[in-house]
Short mmCIF file of C-alpha atoms and ligand atoms in Angstrom, two decimals:
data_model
loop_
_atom_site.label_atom_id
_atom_site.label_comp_id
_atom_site.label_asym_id
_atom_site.label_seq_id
_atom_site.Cartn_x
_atom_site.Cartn_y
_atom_site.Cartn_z
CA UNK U 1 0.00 0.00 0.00
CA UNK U 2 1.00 3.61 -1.08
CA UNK U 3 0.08 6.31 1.72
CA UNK U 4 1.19 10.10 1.70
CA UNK U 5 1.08 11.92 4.71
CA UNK U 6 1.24 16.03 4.77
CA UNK U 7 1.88 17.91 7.79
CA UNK U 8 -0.24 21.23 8.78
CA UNK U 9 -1.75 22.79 5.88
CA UNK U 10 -1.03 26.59 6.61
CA UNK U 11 -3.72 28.82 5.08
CA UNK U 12 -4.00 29.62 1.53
CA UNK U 13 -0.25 28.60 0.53
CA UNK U 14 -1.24 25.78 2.05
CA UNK U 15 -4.24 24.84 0.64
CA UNK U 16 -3.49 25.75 -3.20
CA UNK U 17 -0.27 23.75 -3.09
CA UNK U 18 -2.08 21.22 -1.81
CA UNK U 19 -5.15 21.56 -4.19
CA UNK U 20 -2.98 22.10 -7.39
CA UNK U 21 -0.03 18.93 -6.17
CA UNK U 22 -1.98 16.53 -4.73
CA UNK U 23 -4.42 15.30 -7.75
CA UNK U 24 -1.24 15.07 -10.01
CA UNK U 25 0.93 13.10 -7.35
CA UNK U 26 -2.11 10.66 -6.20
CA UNK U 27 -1.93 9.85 -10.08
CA UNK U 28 1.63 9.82 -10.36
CA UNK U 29 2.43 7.77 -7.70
CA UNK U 30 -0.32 5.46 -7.45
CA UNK U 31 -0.93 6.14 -3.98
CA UNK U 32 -3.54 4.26 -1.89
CA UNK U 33 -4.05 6.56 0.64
CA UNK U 34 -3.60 10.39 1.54
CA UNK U 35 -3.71 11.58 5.22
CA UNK U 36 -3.38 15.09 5.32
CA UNK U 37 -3.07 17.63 9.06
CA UNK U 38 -5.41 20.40 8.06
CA UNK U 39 -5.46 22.08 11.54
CA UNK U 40 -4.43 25.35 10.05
CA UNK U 41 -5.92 25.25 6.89
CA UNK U 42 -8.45 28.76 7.79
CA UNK U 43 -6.26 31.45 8.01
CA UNK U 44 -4.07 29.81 9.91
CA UNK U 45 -6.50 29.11 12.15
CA UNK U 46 -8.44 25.67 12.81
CA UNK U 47 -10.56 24.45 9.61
CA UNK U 48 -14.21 24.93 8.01
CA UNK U 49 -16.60 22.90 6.10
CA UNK U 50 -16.05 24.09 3.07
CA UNK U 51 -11.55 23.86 3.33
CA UNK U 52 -12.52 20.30 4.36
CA UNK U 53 -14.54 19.41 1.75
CA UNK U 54 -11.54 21.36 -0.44
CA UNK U 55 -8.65 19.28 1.03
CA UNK U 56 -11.03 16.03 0.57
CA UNK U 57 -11.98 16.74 -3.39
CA UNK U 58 -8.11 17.42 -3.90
CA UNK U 59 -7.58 13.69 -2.79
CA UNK U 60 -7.44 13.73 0.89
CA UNK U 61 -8.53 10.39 2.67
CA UNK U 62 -8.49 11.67 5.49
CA UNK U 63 -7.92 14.96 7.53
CA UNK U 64 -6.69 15.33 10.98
CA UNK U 65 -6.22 18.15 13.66
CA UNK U 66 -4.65 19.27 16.32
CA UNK U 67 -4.64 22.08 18.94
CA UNK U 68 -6.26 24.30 16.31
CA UNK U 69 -8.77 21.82 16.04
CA UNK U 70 -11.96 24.27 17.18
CA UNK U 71 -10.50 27.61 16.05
CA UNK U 72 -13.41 27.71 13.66
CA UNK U 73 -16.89 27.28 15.59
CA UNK U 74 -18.53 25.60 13.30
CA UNK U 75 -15.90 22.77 13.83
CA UNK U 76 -18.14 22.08 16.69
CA UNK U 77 -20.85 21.09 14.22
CA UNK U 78 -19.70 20.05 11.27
CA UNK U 79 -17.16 17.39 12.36
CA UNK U 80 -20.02 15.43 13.08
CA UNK U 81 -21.38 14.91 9.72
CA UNK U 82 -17.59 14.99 8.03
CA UNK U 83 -16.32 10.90 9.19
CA UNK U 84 -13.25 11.64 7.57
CA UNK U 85 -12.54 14.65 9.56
CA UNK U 86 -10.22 13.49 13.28
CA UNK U 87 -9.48 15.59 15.71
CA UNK U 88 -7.15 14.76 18.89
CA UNK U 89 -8.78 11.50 20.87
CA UNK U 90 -7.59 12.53 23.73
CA UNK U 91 -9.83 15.86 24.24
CA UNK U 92 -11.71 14.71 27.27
CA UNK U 93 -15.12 12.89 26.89
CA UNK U 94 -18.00 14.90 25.34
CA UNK U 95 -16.06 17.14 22.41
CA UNK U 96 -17.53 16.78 19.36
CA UNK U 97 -16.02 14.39 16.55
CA UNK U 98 -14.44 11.41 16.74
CA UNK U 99 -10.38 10.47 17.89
CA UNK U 100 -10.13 8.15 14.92
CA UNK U 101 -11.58 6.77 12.11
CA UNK U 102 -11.42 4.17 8.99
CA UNK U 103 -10.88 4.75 5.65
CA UNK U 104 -11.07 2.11 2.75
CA UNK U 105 -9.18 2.07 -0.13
CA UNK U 106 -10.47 1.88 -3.73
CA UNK U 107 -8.69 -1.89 -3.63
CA UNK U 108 -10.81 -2.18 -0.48
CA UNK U 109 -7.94 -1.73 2.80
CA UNK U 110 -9.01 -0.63 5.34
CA UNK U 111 -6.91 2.00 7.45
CA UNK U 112 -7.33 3.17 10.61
CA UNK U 113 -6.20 6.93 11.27
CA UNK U 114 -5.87 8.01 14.72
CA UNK U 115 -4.85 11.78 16.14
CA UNK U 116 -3.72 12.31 19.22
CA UNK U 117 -2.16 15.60 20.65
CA UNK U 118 0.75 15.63 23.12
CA UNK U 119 0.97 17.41 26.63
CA UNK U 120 4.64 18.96 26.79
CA UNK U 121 4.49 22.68 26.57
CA UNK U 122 0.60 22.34 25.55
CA UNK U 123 -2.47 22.48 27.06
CA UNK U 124 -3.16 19.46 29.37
CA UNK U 125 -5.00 16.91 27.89
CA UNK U 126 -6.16 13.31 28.61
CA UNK U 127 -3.35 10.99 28.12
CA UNK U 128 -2.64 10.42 24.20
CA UNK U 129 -0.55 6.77 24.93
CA UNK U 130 -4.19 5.58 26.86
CA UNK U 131 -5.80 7.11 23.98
CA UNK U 132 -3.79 5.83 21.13
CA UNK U 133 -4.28 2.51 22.77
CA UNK U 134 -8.09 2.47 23.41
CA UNK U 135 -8.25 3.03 19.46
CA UNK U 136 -6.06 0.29 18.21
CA UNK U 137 -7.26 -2.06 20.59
CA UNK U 138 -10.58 -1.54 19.05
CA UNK U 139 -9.21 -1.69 15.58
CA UNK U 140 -5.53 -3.78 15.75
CA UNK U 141 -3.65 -3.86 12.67
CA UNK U 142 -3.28 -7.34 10.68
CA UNK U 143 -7.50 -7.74 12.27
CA UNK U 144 -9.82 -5.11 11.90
CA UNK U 145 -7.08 -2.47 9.76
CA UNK U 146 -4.56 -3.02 6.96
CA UNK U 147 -2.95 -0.40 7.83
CA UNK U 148 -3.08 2.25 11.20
CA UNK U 149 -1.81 5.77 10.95
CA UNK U 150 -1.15 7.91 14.12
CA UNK U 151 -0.64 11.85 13.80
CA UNK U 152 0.70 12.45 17.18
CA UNK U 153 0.17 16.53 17.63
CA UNK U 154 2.87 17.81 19.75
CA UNK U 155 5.39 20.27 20.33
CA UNK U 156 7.91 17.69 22.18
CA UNK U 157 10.06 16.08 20.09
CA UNK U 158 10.65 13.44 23.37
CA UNK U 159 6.65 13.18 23.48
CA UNK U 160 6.80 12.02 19.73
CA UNK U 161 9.66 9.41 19.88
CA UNK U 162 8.71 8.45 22.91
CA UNK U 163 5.29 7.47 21.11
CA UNK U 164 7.12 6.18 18.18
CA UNK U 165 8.63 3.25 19.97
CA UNK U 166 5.55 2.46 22.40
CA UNK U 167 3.69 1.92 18.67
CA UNK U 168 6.59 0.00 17.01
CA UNK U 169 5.44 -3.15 15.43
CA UNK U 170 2.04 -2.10 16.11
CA UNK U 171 1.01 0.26 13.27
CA UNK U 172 2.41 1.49 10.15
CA UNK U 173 3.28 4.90 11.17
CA UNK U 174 3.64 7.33 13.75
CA UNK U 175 4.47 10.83 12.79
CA UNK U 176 4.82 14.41 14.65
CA UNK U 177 2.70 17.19 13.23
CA UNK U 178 2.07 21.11 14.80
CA UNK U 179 5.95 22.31 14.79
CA UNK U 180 5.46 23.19 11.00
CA UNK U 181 8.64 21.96 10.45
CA UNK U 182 9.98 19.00 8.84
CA UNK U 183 12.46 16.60 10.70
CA UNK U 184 15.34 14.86 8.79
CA UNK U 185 14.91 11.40 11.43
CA UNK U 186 12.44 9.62 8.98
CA UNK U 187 13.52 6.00 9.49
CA UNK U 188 12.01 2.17 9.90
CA UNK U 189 12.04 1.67 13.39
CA UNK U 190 13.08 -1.65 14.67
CA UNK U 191 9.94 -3.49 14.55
CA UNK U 192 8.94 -2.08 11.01
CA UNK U 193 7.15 1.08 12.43
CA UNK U 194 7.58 4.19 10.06
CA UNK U 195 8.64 7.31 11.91
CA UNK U 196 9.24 10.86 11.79
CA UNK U 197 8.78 13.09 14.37
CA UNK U 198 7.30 16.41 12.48
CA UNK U 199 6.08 16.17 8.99
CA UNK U 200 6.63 19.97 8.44
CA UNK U 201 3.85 22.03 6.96
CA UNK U 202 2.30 22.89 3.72
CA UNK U 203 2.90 26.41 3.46
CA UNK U 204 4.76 29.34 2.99
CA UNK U 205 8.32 28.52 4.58
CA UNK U 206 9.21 32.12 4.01
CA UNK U 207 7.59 32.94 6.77
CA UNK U 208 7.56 32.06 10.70
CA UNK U 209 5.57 29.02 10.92
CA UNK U 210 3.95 29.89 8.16
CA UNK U 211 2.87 33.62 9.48
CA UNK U 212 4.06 36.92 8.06
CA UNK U 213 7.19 37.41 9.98
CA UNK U 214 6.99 40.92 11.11
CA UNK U 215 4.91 40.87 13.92
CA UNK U 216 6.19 37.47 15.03
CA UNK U 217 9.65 39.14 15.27
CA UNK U 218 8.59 42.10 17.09
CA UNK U 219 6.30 39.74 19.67
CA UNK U 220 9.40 38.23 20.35
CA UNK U 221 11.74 41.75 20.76
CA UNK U 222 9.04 43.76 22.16
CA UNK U 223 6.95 41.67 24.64
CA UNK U 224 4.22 43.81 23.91
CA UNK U 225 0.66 42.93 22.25
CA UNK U 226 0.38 43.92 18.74
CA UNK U 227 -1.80 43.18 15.59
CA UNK U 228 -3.03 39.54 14.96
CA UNK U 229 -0.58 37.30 12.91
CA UNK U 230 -1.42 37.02 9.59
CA UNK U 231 -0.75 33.67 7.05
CA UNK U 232 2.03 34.53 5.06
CA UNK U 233 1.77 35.03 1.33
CA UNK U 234 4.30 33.79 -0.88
CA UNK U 235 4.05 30.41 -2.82
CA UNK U 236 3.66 26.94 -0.47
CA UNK U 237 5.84 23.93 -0.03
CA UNK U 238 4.42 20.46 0.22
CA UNK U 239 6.10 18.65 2.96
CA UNK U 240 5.57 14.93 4.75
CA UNK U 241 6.69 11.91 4.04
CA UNK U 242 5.45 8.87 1.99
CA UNK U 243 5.78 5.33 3.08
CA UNK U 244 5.19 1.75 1.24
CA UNK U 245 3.29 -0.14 3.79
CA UNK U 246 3.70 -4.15 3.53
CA UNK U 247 0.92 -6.71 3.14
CA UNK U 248 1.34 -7.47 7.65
CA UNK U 249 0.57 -3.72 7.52
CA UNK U 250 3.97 -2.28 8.71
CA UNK U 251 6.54 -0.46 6.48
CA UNK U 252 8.64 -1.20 3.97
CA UNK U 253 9.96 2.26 2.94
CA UNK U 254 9.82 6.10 3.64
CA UNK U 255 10.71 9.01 2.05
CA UNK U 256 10.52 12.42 2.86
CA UNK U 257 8.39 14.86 0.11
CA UNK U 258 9.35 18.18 -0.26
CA UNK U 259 7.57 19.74 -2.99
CA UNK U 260 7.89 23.59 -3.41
CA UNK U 261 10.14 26.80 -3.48
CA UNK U 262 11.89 26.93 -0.26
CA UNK U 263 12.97 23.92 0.92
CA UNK U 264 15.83 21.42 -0.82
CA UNK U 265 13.27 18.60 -2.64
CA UNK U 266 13.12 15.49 -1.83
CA UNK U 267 11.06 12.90 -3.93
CA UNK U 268 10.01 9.03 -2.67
CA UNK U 269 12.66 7.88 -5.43
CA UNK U 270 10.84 4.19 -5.05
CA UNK U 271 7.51 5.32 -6.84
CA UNK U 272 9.11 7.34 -9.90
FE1 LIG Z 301 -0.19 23.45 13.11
FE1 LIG Z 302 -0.75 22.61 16.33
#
């Protein structure tokens, strides 16, 4: 099995390089599944019905969250109706949405994508590894999934290996979204686990996390409250990782994908 995963789509950048790429590159690379973090995907700013529905006609399987998750109101409502739409499972009982959800392929796999968020140097939350494990006991890979993807939302980069190797051997991948930038330690773990512990963002990486950089910068110098940050402008860069997932469901390659103006490119050389 074929599976792209994109890190946090960062407002408009975002969303058109993932719009104009991602229809072109499902074809090109035959894949069988697209997971894509769209917790930024409004302004910069959680995601709406109609950027869901966007990020789902370009090819999106599925779309997870994060933090950001509710930034947008009408989150609260919609994510009902949209099954394809995760947030974090480990929001305590009674949000809206659900922590995980199956997708099937067109050759009929099924794969189970789960979100969690992490709780270093983020709000507390309930714990992701209980979380994570409530979901794949319910749905274990090689049973009831083909293939299980976790997005594990965190600013930690301990928090996201440390989840890594809890999950190794027990789903096909495991990687870090919300630092918006992409991590050069995507590997095969040890019991055939793919890894990487941020998948960067789609967006405008001439930027500050994909803001306009000014009032970032003066935030920082200043200390003083100042206009709202903005989504920066320029041209977006694709960025995540693909993997080749084995018929047992764990993986047999990974490559990072860069695909834009700012950052050096990097191609899964195995599907060209
Ligand atoms: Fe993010
Ligand atoms: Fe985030």
């Amino acid at each position: 099995m074929r599976l792209l995963f994109l890190g946090d789509v960062v407002g408009r950048p975002g969303r058109v390089a993932v719009i104009e790429q991602l229809p072109g590159l499902r074809e090109r690379w035959r894949l069988d599944c697209v997971v894509v973090n769209g917790e930024n995907a409004a302004g910069g700013f959680g995601i709406s019905e109609s950027i869901c529905d966007e990020l789902i006609g370009a090819g999106a399987d599925a779309v997870t969250l994060g933090n950001h998750s509710f930034d947008q109101r009408e989150a609260m409502v919609f994510i009902a109706r949209q099954p394809r739409l995760v947030r974090p499972a480990n929001y305590p009982p009674g949000t809206p949405g659900r922590g995980a959800t199956v997708i099937e392929t067109r050759d009929g796999a099924r794969v189970l994508v789960v979100n969690v968020m992490g709780r270093v140097f983020l709000d507390p939350m309930d714990d992701p590894f209980a979380a994570v494990e409530r979901e794949i006991s319910a749905c274990p890979l090689g049973a009831a999934a083909d293939a299980v993807v976790v997005d594990v939302h965190a600013e930690a980069t301990s928090e996201k290996q440390a989840m890594g190797h809890y999950l190794d051997g027990r789903v096909s991948l495991v990687v870090g979204t919300h630092t918006h930038t992409p991590t050069a330690d995507h590997r095969i773990l040890p019991g055939g686990t793919a890894y990487m512990s941020d998948a960067g963002m789609c967006g405008d990486y001439d930027s500050v996390i994909g803001m306009q950089k000014h009032e970032p910068i003066r935030r920082m110098i200043q200390k003083t409250p100042g206009s709202r940050w903005e989504v920066a402008t320029g041209e977006g860069t694709l960025s995540g990782l693909a993997v080749e997932i084995g018929g047992n469901g764990l993986a047999t390659k990974v490559a990072a994908v860069r695909l834009g103006p700012n950052l050096e490119e990097s191609r899964p050389t195995f599907w060209e």
